[in-house]
Short mmCIF file of C-alpha atoms and ligand atoms in Angstrom, two decimals:
data_model
loop_
_atom_site.label_atom_id
_atom_site.label_comp_id
_atom_site.label_asym_id
_atom_site.label_seq_id
_atom_site.Cartn_x
_atom_site.Cartn_y
_atom_site.Cartn_z
CA MET A 1 51.61 45.10 65.91
CA ALA A 2 48.77 47.58 66.07
CA ASN A 3 48.75 51.17 65.22
CA PHE A 4 49.34 52.96 68.54
CA GLU A 5 52.08 54.02 70.74
CA THR A 6 53.43 51.46 73.34
CA PRO A 7 54.19 53.24 76.59
CA GLN A 8 57.88 53.57 77.33
CA LEU A 9 59.34 51.80 80.29
CA GLY A 10 61.59 54.05 82.28
CA LYS A 11 63.71 53.51 85.38
CA ARG A 12 60.60 53.63 87.61
CA LEU A 13 56.90 54.10 87.36
CA VAL A 14 55.79 57.73 87.04
CA THR A 15 52.29 59.24 87.20
CA PRO A 16 51.71 60.59 83.71
CA ARG A 17 50.58 64.11 82.73
CA ILE A 18 46.89 63.80 81.81
CA LYS A 19 45.78 63.58 78.20
CA ARG A 20 42.09 64.17 77.95
CA GLY A 21 40.30 61.78 75.69
CA ALA A 22 43.42 59.66 75.04
CA THR A 23 41.51 56.46 74.85
CA SER A 24 37.96 57.75 74.28
CA HIS A 25 38.03 56.15 70.78
CA LEU A 26 38.35 52.61 72.21
CA ALA A 27 35.39 50.37 72.81
CA PRO A 28 34.76 46.64 72.32
CA TYR A 29 32.71 45.19 69.44
CA VAL A 30 28.96 45.29 70.24
CA ALA A 31 27.17 41.85 70.50
CA LYS A 32 24.63 40.94 67.78
CA PRO A 33 21.13 39.68 68.66
CA GLU A 34 22.20 36.01 68.21
CA ILE A 35 24.73 36.50 71.03
CA GLN A 36 22.58 38.66 73.31
CA GLU A 37 19.37 36.62 73.19
CA PRO A 38 20.68 33.31 74.56
CA LEU A 39 21.82 35.23 77.65
CA GLY A 40 18.29 36.61 78.27
CA TYR A 41 19.14 40.20 76.88
CA PRO A 42 17.50 42.15 74.07
CA GLY A 43 19.25 41.88 70.76
CA GLU A 44 19.45 45.71 70.16
CA LEU A 45 18.75 48.94 71.95
CA VAL A 46 15.24 48.72 73.24
CA ASP A 47 12.62 51.51 72.86
CA SER A 48 12.90 54.10 75.69
CA TRP A 49 16.22 52.57 76.62
CA GLU A 50 17.04 55.57 78.79
CA ARG A 51 14.08 54.85 81.07
CA VAL A 52 14.92 51.15 81.07
CA ALA A 53 18.59 51.96 82.11
CA ILE A 54 17.53 54.39 84.87
CA ASP A 55 14.94 51.88 86.22
CA LYS A 56 17.59 49.07 86.21
CA LEU A 57 20.03 51.34 88.08
CA GLY A 58 17.33 51.95 90.65
CA GLU A 59 16.55 48.25 90.94
CA MET A 60 20.25 47.42 91.39
CA LYS A 61 21.05 49.97 93.97
CA GLY A 62 18.16 48.61 95.96
CA LYS A 63 19.25 45.00 95.49
CA TYR A 64 22.96 45.53 96.06
CA ARG A 65 23.34 47.90 99.03
CA SER A 66 27.05 48.21 98.23
CA LEU A 67 26.21 49.91 94.93
CA GLN A 68 24.17 52.62 96.77
CA VAL A 69 27.07 53.08 99.31
CA PHE A 70 29.65 53.28 96.45
CA MET A 71 27.48 56.01 94.72
CA ASP A 72 27.16 58.03 97.96
CA ALA A 73 30.44 57.62 99.73
CA CYS A 74 33.17 59.11 97.56
CA VAL A 75 34.58 62.31 99.00
CA SER A 76 36.90 63.00 96.07
CA CYS A 77 39.96 62.62 98.21
CA GLY A 78 42.08 61.59 95.25
CA ALA A 79 43.72 58.52 96.95
CA CYS A 80 42.75 56.28 94.00
CA THR A 81 43.89 58.75 91.32
CA ASP A 82 47.07 57.16 90.30
CA LYS A 83 46.23 53.51 91.32
CA CYS A 84 44.61 52.22 88.16
CA GLN A 85 47.00 50.68 85.55
CA PHE A 86 44.80 51.91 82.70
CA PHE A 87 45.22 55.50 83.87
CA LEU A 88 48.97 55.09 84.36
CA GLY A 89 49.34 53.58 80.84
CA SER A 90 46.95 55.72 78.98
CA ALA A 91 47.03 59.14 80.86
CA ASP A 92 43.32 59.44 80.08
CA PRO A 93 41.83 61.07 83.24
CA LYS A 94 38.58 59.09 82.72
CA ASN A 95 40.50 56.07 83.56
CA MET A 96 41.11 57.44 87.08
CA PRO A 97 38.98 55.22 89.28
CA ALA A 98 36.82 57.94 90.79
CA ALA A 99 36.19 59.44 87.32
CA ARG A 100 35.19 56.01 86.06
CA GLN A 101 32.79 55.77 88.97
CA ASP A 102 31.45 59.25 88.20
CA LEU A 103 30.23 57.96 84.82
CA MET A 104 27.55 56.17 86.78
CA ARG A 105 27.38 58.46 89.78
CA SER A 106 26.48 61.42 87.65
CA VAL A 107 23.39 59.55 86.29
CA TYR A 108 22.59 58.22 89.79
CA ARG A 109 22.68 61.70 91.18
CA ARG A 110 20.39 63.05 88.47
CA TYR A 111 17.65 60.51 89.08
CA TYR A 112 18.11 59.28 92.66
CA THR A 113 19.18 62.32 94.68
CA LEU A 114 17.25 65.44 95.43
CA ALA A 115 20.19 67.78 94.70
CA GLY A 116 20.63 66.08 91.34
CA LYS A 117 17.00 66.50 90.52
CA TRP A 118 16.85 70.22 91.37
CA PHE A 119 20.38 71.50 90.67
CA PRO A 120 21.96 68.95 88.33
CA LYS A 121 24.83 71.17 87.21
CA LEU A 122 25.89 72.11 90.77
CA VAL A 123 26.41 68.40 91.78
CA GLY A 124 27.65 67.04 88.48
CA ALA A 125 24.44 65.25 87.64
CA ARG A 126 23.80 64.24 84.05
CA ASP A 127 20.79 62.91 82.08
CA MET A 128 21.03 59.46 80.63
CA THR A 129 21.73 60.20 76.94
CA LYS A 130 23.18 58.33 74.06
CA GLU A 131 26.43 60.27 74.62
CA VAL A 132 26.61 59.01 78.18
CA LEU A 133 25.77 55.42 77.10
CA ASP A 134 28.65 55.62 74.58
CA GLU A 135 31.05 56.89 77.30
CA TRP A 136 29.96 54.04 79.62
CA TYR A 137 30.46 51.55 76.76
CA SER A 138 34.02 52.80 76.20
CA TYR A 139 35.36 53.38 79.67
CA PHE A 140 33.56 50.58 81.64
CA PHE A 141 35.37 48.31 79.20
CA GLN A 142 38.72 49.93 80.02
CA CYS A 143 38.35 48.62 83.53
CA SER A 144 39.62 45.06 84.21
CA GLN A 145 37.61 44.88 87.42
CA CYS A 146 40.85 44.30 89.19
CA ARG A 147 39.88 46.04 92.51
CA ARG A 148 43.25 47.63 92.92
CA CYS A 149 41.69 51.04 93.43
CA ALA A 150 39.53 49.66 96.25
CA VAL A 151 42.63 48.72 98.20
CA PHE A 152 43.65 52.37 98.38
CA CYS A 153 40.26 54.03 98.84
CA PRO A 154 39.66 54.84 102.52
CA PHE A 155 36.02 53.83 102.03
CA GLY A 156 36.80 50.65 100.00
CA ILE A 157 34.80 51.91 97.06
CA ASP A 158 35.05 49.00 94.49
CA THR A 159 35.10 50.37 90.98
CA ALA A 160 34.97 46.71 89.78
CA GLU A 161 31.47 46.28 91.23
CA ILE A 162 30.41 49.54 89.64
CA ALA A 163 31.76 48.43 86.26
CA MET A 164 29.95 45.05 86.64
CA ALA A 165 26.70 46.85 87.45
CA ALA A 166 27.20 49.24 84.47
CA ARG A 167 27.73 46.32 82.14
CA GLU A 168 24.55 44.61 83.50
CA ILE A 169 22.54 47.73 82.85
CA MET A 170 24.00 48.06 79.30
CA ASP A 171 23.11 44.46 78.61
CA THR A 172 19.60 45.08 79.88
CA VAL A 173 19.03 47.88 77.38
CA GLY A 174 20.50 45.83 74.48
CA ARG A 175 24.13 47.14 74.30
CA GLY A 176 26.15 44.04 75.21
CA GLN A 177 29.79 43.27 74.64
CA LYS A 178 30.40 40.75 71.84
CA TYR A 179 33.38 39.03 73.39
CA ALA A 180 32.21 38.26 76.95
CA ASN A 181 28.71 37.49 75.93
CA GLU A 182 29.79 35.19 73.11
CA VAL A 183 31.99 33.36 75.62
CA VAL A 184 29.12 32.87 78.05
CA GLY A 185 27.01 31.51 75.19
CA LYS A 186 29.60 29.00 74.30
CA VAL A 187 29.56 27.61 77.74
CA PHE A 188 25.83 27.02 77.49
CA LYS A 189 26.42 25.31 74.12
CA PHE A 190 29.69 23.37 74.60
CA GLY A 191 30.49 23.50 78.30
CA ASN A 192 33.55 25.74 77.81
CA ASN A 193 34.62 29.28 76.82
CA LEU A 194 36.43 28.19 73.65
CA GLY A 195 33.59 26.16 72.20
CA LEU A 196 35.61 22.90 72.27
CA PRO A 197 33.38 19.89 71.53
CA ALA A 198 33.58 16.93 73.94
CA ARG A 199 35.29 14.72 71.37
CA ALA A 200 38.07 17.28 70.79
CA ILE A 201 38.79 17.48 74.50
CA ALA A 202 38.94 13.65 74.81
CA ASP A 203 41.29 13.39 71.74
CA THR A 204 43.57 16.17 73.14
CA LEU A 205 43.88 14.48 76.46
CA GLU A 206 44.54 11.08 74.83
CA SER A 207 47.42 12.52 72.86
CA LEU A 208 48.74 14.31 75.87
CA GLU A 209 48.93 10.95 77.72
CA GLU A 210 51.07 9.60 74.94
CA ASP A 211 53.35 12.76 74.97
CA VAL A 212 53.75 12.51 78.74
CA GLU A 213 54.45 8.75 78.55
CA GLU A 214 57.14 9.51 75.99
CA GLU A 215 58.67 12.12 78.26
CA THR A 216 58.50 10.31 81.65
CA GLY A 217 58.21 6.67 80.63
CA LEU A 218 55.13 6.48 82.93
CA LYS A 219 51.48 5.98 82.37
CA ILE A 220 50.19 9.21 83.69
CA ARG A 221 46.56 9.51 83.01
CA PHE A 222 44.48 12.56 82.00
CA PRO A 223 41.01 11.03 82.47
CA VAL A 224 37.72 12.53 81.27
CA ASP A 225 34.13 11.78 82.34
CA GLU A 226 35.31 8.99 84.56
CA LYS A 227 32.58 8.04 87.12
CA GLY A 228 33.68 7.33 90.66
CA ALA A 229 36.87 9.48 90.55
CA GLU A 230 37.70 11.20 93.77
CA VAL A 231 38.35 14.62 92.24
CA LEU A 232 36.55 16.64 89.55
CA MET A 233 39.14 18.95 88.07
CA VAL A 234 37.71 22.18 86.64
CA VAL A 235 40.25 24.09 84.55
CA PRO A 236 40.16 27.11 82.22
CA SER A 237 39.65 25.57 78.85
CA ALA A 238 42.78 27.18 77.50
CA ASP A 239 44.65 24.65 79.69
CA PHE A 240 43.59 21.90 77.24
CA PHE A 241 45.79 23.06 74.44
CA ALA A 242 47.16 26.57 74.58
CA GLU A 243 50.76 27.33 75.30
CA PRO A 244 51.97 27.76 78.05
CA HIS A 245 48.72 26.70 79.84
CA VAL A 246 48.83 23.05 78.78
CA ASP A 247 52.26 22.62 80.45
CA GLY A 248 50.54 23.48 83.80
CA LEU A 249 47.83 20.97 83.00
CA VAL A 250 50.47 18.31 82.67
CA GLY A 251 51.71 19.48 86.10
CA TYR A 252 48.22 18.82 87.65
CA GLY A 253 48.25 15.30 86.19
CA LYS A 254 51.69 14.55 87.60
CA VAL A 255 50.62 15.84 91.02
CA PHE A 256 47.50 13.60 91.15
CA HIS A 257 49.57 10.62 89.80
CA GLN A 258 52.26 10.90 92.39
CA ALA A 259 49.75 11.45 95.24
CA GLY A 260 47.72 8.48 94.13
CA ILE A 261 44.52 10.58 93.86
CA SER A 262 42.06 9.50 91.20
CA TRP A 263 40.63 12.42 89.29
CA THR A 264 38.78 13.37 86.14
CA PHE A 265 37.83 16.18 83.84
CA SER A 266 34.18 16.59 82.78
CA THR A 267 33.11 17.47 79.26
CA HIS A 268 29.88 18.88 80.72
CA ALA A 269 31.74 21.29 82.92
CA SER A 270 34.97 21.68 80.86
CA GLU A 271 35.46 25.33 81.96
CA GLY A 272 36.59 26.97 85.16
CA GLY A 273 36.16 30.49 83.93
CA ASN A 274 32.88 32.30 84.43
CA PHE A 275 32.46 35.34 82.37
CA GLY A 276 28.98 35.83 83.91
CA MET A 277 30.85 37.65 86.67
CA PHE A 278 32.53 40.05 84.16
CA ILE A 279 29.15 41.15 82.84
CA GLY A 280 27.73 41.56 86.33
CA SER A 281 25.11 38.92 85.79
CA TYR A 282 24.34 36.63 88.69
CA GLU A 283 21.80 34.75 86.55
CA ASN A 284 24.33 33.93 83.87
CA MET A 285 27.03 33.23 86.43
CA GLN A 286 24.67 30.82 88.10
CA ARG A 287 23.86 29.03 84.81
CA VAL A 288 27.57 28.45 84.21
CA SER A 289 28.24 27.45 87.81
CA ILE A 290 25.35 24.88 87.96
CA ARG A 291 27.15 22.93 85.33
CA ILE A 292 29.91 22.20 87.73
CA ARG A 293 27.51 20.93 90.31
CA GLU A 294 25.69 18.71 87.77
CA ALA A 295 29.04 17.26 86.58
CA ALA A 296 30.13 16.56 90.12
CA LEU A 297 26.86 14.77 91.03
CA ASP A 298 26.85 12.86 87.78
CA LEU A 299 30.44 11.59 88.12
CA GLY A 300 30.01 10.96 91.91
CA VAL A 301 33.18 12.79 92.81
CA ARG A 302 34.04 13.65 96.46
CA ARG A 303 36.22 16.72 95.79
CA ILE A 304 36.15 19.57 93.39
CA VAL A 305 39.47 21.22 92.45
CA PHE A 306 39.98 24.32 90.33
CA GLY A 307 43.02 24.85 88.04
CA GLU A 308 45.07 27.97 87.49
CA CYS A 309 42.39 30.54 86.58
CA GLY A 310 42.14 33.78 88.54
CA HIS A 311 38.51 34.71 88.20
CA ALA A 312 37.48 31.07 88.24
CA TRP A 313 38.84 30.89 91.68
CA ARG A 314 37.10 34.13 92.68
CA VAL A 315 33.77 32.61 91.56
CA ALA A 316 34.60 29.27 93.22
CA TYR A 317 35.65 30.84 96.48
CA SER A 318 33.13 33.65 96.79
CA PHE A 319 30.03 32.62 94.93
CA LEU A 320 29.86 28.95 94.09
CA ASN A 321 28.15 27.76 97.24
CA THR A 322 25.44 30.46 96.95
CA LEU A 323 24.96 29.92 93.20
CA ALA A 324 25.20 26.18 92.94
CA GLY A 325 25.41 24.77 96.43
CA PRO A 326 25.03 23.23 98.88
CA PHE A 327 27.96 20.97 98.24
CA ASP A 328 26.93 18.64 101.05
CA PHE A 329 27.67 15.61 98.90
CA LEU A 330 31.44 16.27 98.99
CA ASP A 331 33.98 14.63 101.34
CA PRO A 332 33.51 16.39 104.71
CA ASP A 333 37.29 16.82 104.78
CA TYR A 334 37.07 18.82 101.61
CA PRO A 335 33.57 20.38 101.90
CA VAL A 336 34.24 23.39 99.49
CA PRO A 337 36.01 23.60 96.10
CA GLN A 338 39.78 23.81 96.42
CA HIS A 339 42.45 25.47 94.32
CA ILE A 340 45.13 23.24 92.81
CA CYS A 341 47.74 25.34 94.66
CA GLU A 342 45.97 24.31 97.94
CA VAL A 343 46.23 20.67 96.90
CA THR A 344 49.84 20.85 95.77
CA TYR A 345 50.92 22.97 98.84
CA ASP A 346 49.39 20.46 101.16
CA LEU A 347 51.01 17.50 99.46
CA ILE A 348 54.38 19.27 99.64
CA LYS A 349 53.99 19.97 103.33
CA ARG A 350 53.04 16.35 104.05
CA GLY A 351 56.20 15.17 102.15
CA VAL A 352 54.10 13.38 99.43
CA LEU A 353 55.70 15.45 96.61
CA LYS A 354 59.47 15.78 96.16
CA PHE A 355 61.25 17.85 93.61
CA ASP A 356 64.49 18.05 91.77
CA LYS A 357 64.83 21.87 91.74
CA SER A 358 67.70 21.77 89.34
CA GLN A 359 65.29 20.95 86.54
CA ASN A 360 64.28 24.74 86.78
CA ASP A 361 67.85 25.98 87.09
CA HIS A 362 67.80 27.52 83.63
CA MET A 363 65.35 30.21 84.85
CA VAL A 364 65.38 33.05 87.33
CA LEU A 365 61.73 33.47 88.27
CA THR A 366 59.37 36.09 89.53
CA PHE A 367 55.74 35.79 90.48
CA HIS A 368 52.85 37.96 89.21
CA ASP A 369 49.95 37.96 91.65
CA SER A 370 46.77 37.83 89.64
CA CYS A 371 44.05 40.28 90.68
CA ASN A 372 41.22 38.02 91.49
CA PRO A 373 43.11 35.50 93.73
CA ALA A 374 45.03 38.44 95.35
CA ARG A 375 42.18 40.75 96.15
CA ALA A 376 39.06 38.61 96.19
CA THR A 377 39.97 35.16 97.61
CA ARG A 378 42.12 33.24 100.00
CA MET A 379 43.86 29.87 100.01
CA GLY A 380 43.90 27.65 103.02
CA ASP A 381 43.02 28.79 106.55
CA LEU A 382 45.58 31.52 106.89
CA PRO A 383 45.10 35.21 105.94
CA GLY A 384 47.35 35.75 102.95
CA GLY A 385 47.43 32.11 101.91
CA GLN A 386 46.69 33.33 98.36
CA PHE A 387 50.07 34.94 98.37
CA THR A 388 52.06 32.37 100.33
CA PHE A 389 50.83 29.12 98.75
CA PRO A 390 51.87 29.84 95.08
CA ARG A 391 55.26 31.27 96.42
CA GLU A 392 55.86 28.22 98.60
CA ILE A 393 55.25 25.92 95.60
CA ILE A 394 57.67 28.06 93.41
CA LYS A 395 60.37 27.98 96.07
CA ALA A 396 59.86 24.21 96.52
CA THR A 397 60.41 23.71 92.78
CA CYS A 398 63.16 26.14 91.87
CA ASN A 399 66.42 27.60 93.18
CA HIS A 400 66.15 31.09 91.78
CA PHE A 401 63.20 33.25 92.81
CA VAL A 402 63.00 37.02 93.05
CA GLU A 403 60.10 39.24 94.09
CA MET A 404 59.04 42.29 92.15
CA ALA A 405 58.79 45.67 93.92
CA PRO A 406 56.54 45.42 97.07
CA ASP A 407 54.08 47.99 95.84
CA THR A 408 53.48 45.92 92.69
CA ILE A 409 52.72 42.52 94.28
CA GLY A 410 50.46 41.03 96.98
CA ASP A 411 47.21 42.95 97.38
CA ALA A 412 48.77 45.95 95.61
CA THR A 413 49.51 43.89 92.51
CA PHE A 414 48.94 45.43 89.08
CA CYS A 415 46.56 43.77 86.67
CA CYS A 416 48.01 42.03 83.63
CA GLY A 417 45.83 44.48 81.66
CA ALA A 418 43.26 42.04 80.24
CA GLY A 419 41.11 40.72 83.09
CA GLY A 420 37.40 41.40 83.38
CA GLY A 421 36.43 40.54 79.85
CA ILE A 422 38.80 42.71 77.88
CA LEU A 423 41.05 39.99 76.55
CA THR A 424 39.94 40.67 73.09
CA ASP A 425 42.00 41.78 70.02
CA GLU A 426 39.97 44.96 69.28
CA LEU A 427 41.01 46.24 72.75
CA MET A 428 44.75 45.62 72.24
CA GLU A 429 45.55 49.24 72.73
CA VAL A 430 43.80 49.24 76.14
CA ARG A 431 45.57 45.94 77.00
CA VAL A 432 49.06 47.13 76.15
CA LYS A 433 48.58 50.49 78.01
CA GLY A 434 47.06 48.65 80.93
CA ALA A 435 49.94 46.26 81.03
CA MET A 436 52.53 48.97 81.39
CA PRO A 437 52.88 49.12 85.16
CA ARG A 438 53.34 45.34 85.39
CA MET A 439 55.90 45.46 82.54
CA GLN A 440 57.69 48.32 84.34
CA ALA A 441 57.95 46.20 87.62
CA LEU A 442 59.19 43.17 85.53
CA LYS A 443 61.79 45.28 83.77
CA GLN A 444 63.18 46.35 87.11
CA VAL A 445 63.84 42.76 88.28
CA VAL A 446 65.08 41.75 84.79
CA ASP A 447 67.61 44.55 84.90
CA THR A 448 68.64 44.19 88.53
CA ASP A 449 68.30 40.49 89.28
CA GLY A 450 68.53 38.93 85.84
CA VAL A 451 64.93 37.49 85.98
CA THR A 452 64.31 35.49 82.97
CA HIS A 453 60.68 34.20 83.51
CA MET A 454 57.44 35.37 85.16
CA VAL A 455 55.03 32.88 86.67
CA SER A 456 51.32 33.35 87.31
CA ILE A 457 48.27 31.32 88.24
CA CYS A 458 45.78 32.75 85.78
CA ALA A 459 44.88 31.79 82.32
CA ILE A 460 43.87 35.29 81.35
CA CYS A 461 47.26 36.59 82.59
CA LYS A 462 49.10 33.94 80.66
CA SER A 463 47.23 34.70 77.47
CA GLN A 464 47.67 38.41 77.97
CA PHE A 465 51.33 38.20 78.68
CA SER A 466 51.93 35.99 75.59
CA LYS A 467 50.55 38.81 73.48
CA VAL A 468 51.87 41.96 75.29
CA LEU A 469 55.40 41.04 76.43
CA PRO A 470 56.77 41.56 72.90
CA TYR A 471 55.24 45.04 72.77
CA PHE A 472 57.69 45.83 75.70
CA LYS A 473 60.58 43.99 74.01
CA PHE A 474 60.42 40.85 76.24
CA ASN A 475 60.23 37.35 74.99
CA ALA A 476 56.65 35.99 74.96
CA LYS A 477 57.95 32.71 76.22
CA MET A 478 59.18 34.10 79.53
CA ASN A 479 55.60 33.57 80.72
CA LEU A 480 54.55 30.35 82.47
CA GLY A 481 52.33 28.84 85.19
CA VAL A 482 53.17 27.61 88.63
CA HIS A 483 52.32 24.03 87.79
CA GLN A 484 54.64 24.13 84.83
CA LEU A 485 57.45 24.50 87.30
CA VAL A 486 55.85 21.66 89.29
CA SER A 487 55.75 19.51 86.12
CA ASN A 488 59.41 20.25 85.37
CA ALA A 489 60.77 19.38 88.78
CA ILE A 490 58.49 16.76 90.35
CA ILE A 491 60.16 13.41 91.10
CA LEU A 492 57.84 10.64 89.74
CA ASP A 493 57.78 6.98 90.28
CA ASN A 494 55.33 4.43 89.01
CA ARG A 495 53.90 3.18 92.36
CA ASN A 496 50.72 5.06 91.63
CA GLY A 497 50.49 4.39 87.96
CA ARG A 498 47.27 2.63 86.96
S1 SF4 B 1 38.96 48.14 89.34
FE1 SF4 B 1 41.16 48.14 88.52
S2 SF4 B 1 40.89 48.56 86.42
FE2 SF4 B 1 38.98 49.20 87.34
S3 SF4 B 1 39.29 51.35 87.89
FE3 SF4 B 1 39.89 50.16 89.71
S4 SF4 B 1 42.16 49.90 89.36
FE4 SF4 B 1 41.29 50.53 87.41
S1 SF4 B 2 39.89 56.95 97.03
FE1 SF4 B 2 37.70 56.55 97.30
S2 SF4 B 2 36.80 58.35 98.24
FE2 SF4 B 2 38.87 58.92 97.39
S3 SF4 B 2 38.43 59.73 95.39
FE3 SF4 B 2 38.87 57.54 95.12
S4 SF4 B 2 36.84 56.57 95.15
FE4 SF4 B 2 36.63 58.61 96.04
#
């Protein structure tokens, strides 16, 4: 355990008394030139970086009209003040969403507003200095880009987008984040965030087939690079081997087996995640996305399905068609990428999948809505499908399900504390503090309803929970994915085995 104080969980969530500078010492490791350069960024701070940063801000506010609106629209109403989990967990006032925005707004005002040019002090305008850059590098990496604050802002000001823009500006001047940029580079080299070579993926899937055959007595396949399959399955690479992720991957395989749908992974696009979004870089997001298109065309699939990964689904849902489309070669019945929960939900509704719910009777479950599916996507044709689909699957597969408090789920959900590229060990203090509100809501249902397990549909959430649950005296193993429940309870037969 690291050397900092874990926030205490009380009876209910309280807004903390502010502690100035409480997390000002925290910042991620800086990327070295060999990590920066493959992404098209300078290896270190460029000459006259201040001018480069100001020009880049000017370019971005012209290109992304939302950024200009976000810079101008805040009226300091305070509605977002206590909405960020990183403020609630750290008490640092710079983690209040409007204060985080002001890190950029103060610079914007100085160079792009008349009042800021003539009367900087009066309007809180600041020169772009090394001190400001360091502050950006600290606090824009204490934002998980969860968009919770935007739900409560009367103008919909989205601090996530501001954080993305700030990171893009910092990358442009040569101050990039080691973790996220290294991950993007691994996708260019290996096809996935973890740097797993194709052979390792194929071997892992082969031994998984043996394990599942031992468990079920059935030949359930986990195919890779199989031309002519109907579905290309794109998963977060943690699904290939990490716990509890891999148990969900087994669930995907069982669903396809039972439904008689042929499917395959691709070693060229062995990653659903796309950290290009976290660093605000459409160019890098596109380079990652294109691999999925290339794999789909090469394998001749008719459908693309994404596994349980929150931000992957946001990129797939919101950006994939623009970045890597058109997907006019797909089956007209499935013309856009789907989420595995959409596939499973549909099969349940059509009576194709049946479950023995008692297989999950040893657990009392609650569901954590992950930020990106909750606040940046949908599932199916109905508003709110992103909330109902996973819940309907959970209820179809278990007998004991309990919701956490209404102001901590749905579109008001709290972040796990590690989205947006901060799932890295050097930011553990940020992660633990940011996890506090979710842990508080979990404690409530553990205490009152006997909840034993928390389910989610995001690889980052699962990885984060495995690490932070013990800080709050919960068992790390109480964390699992929706398709693990599916895997436990699905009734299989061999009619589709091949
Ligand atoms: S986007 Fe999320 S993490 Fe960032 S400031 Fe808003 S509430 Fe906090
Ligand atoms: S809620 Fe919106 S307008 Fe109000 S302080 Fe926060 S960002 Fe500004």
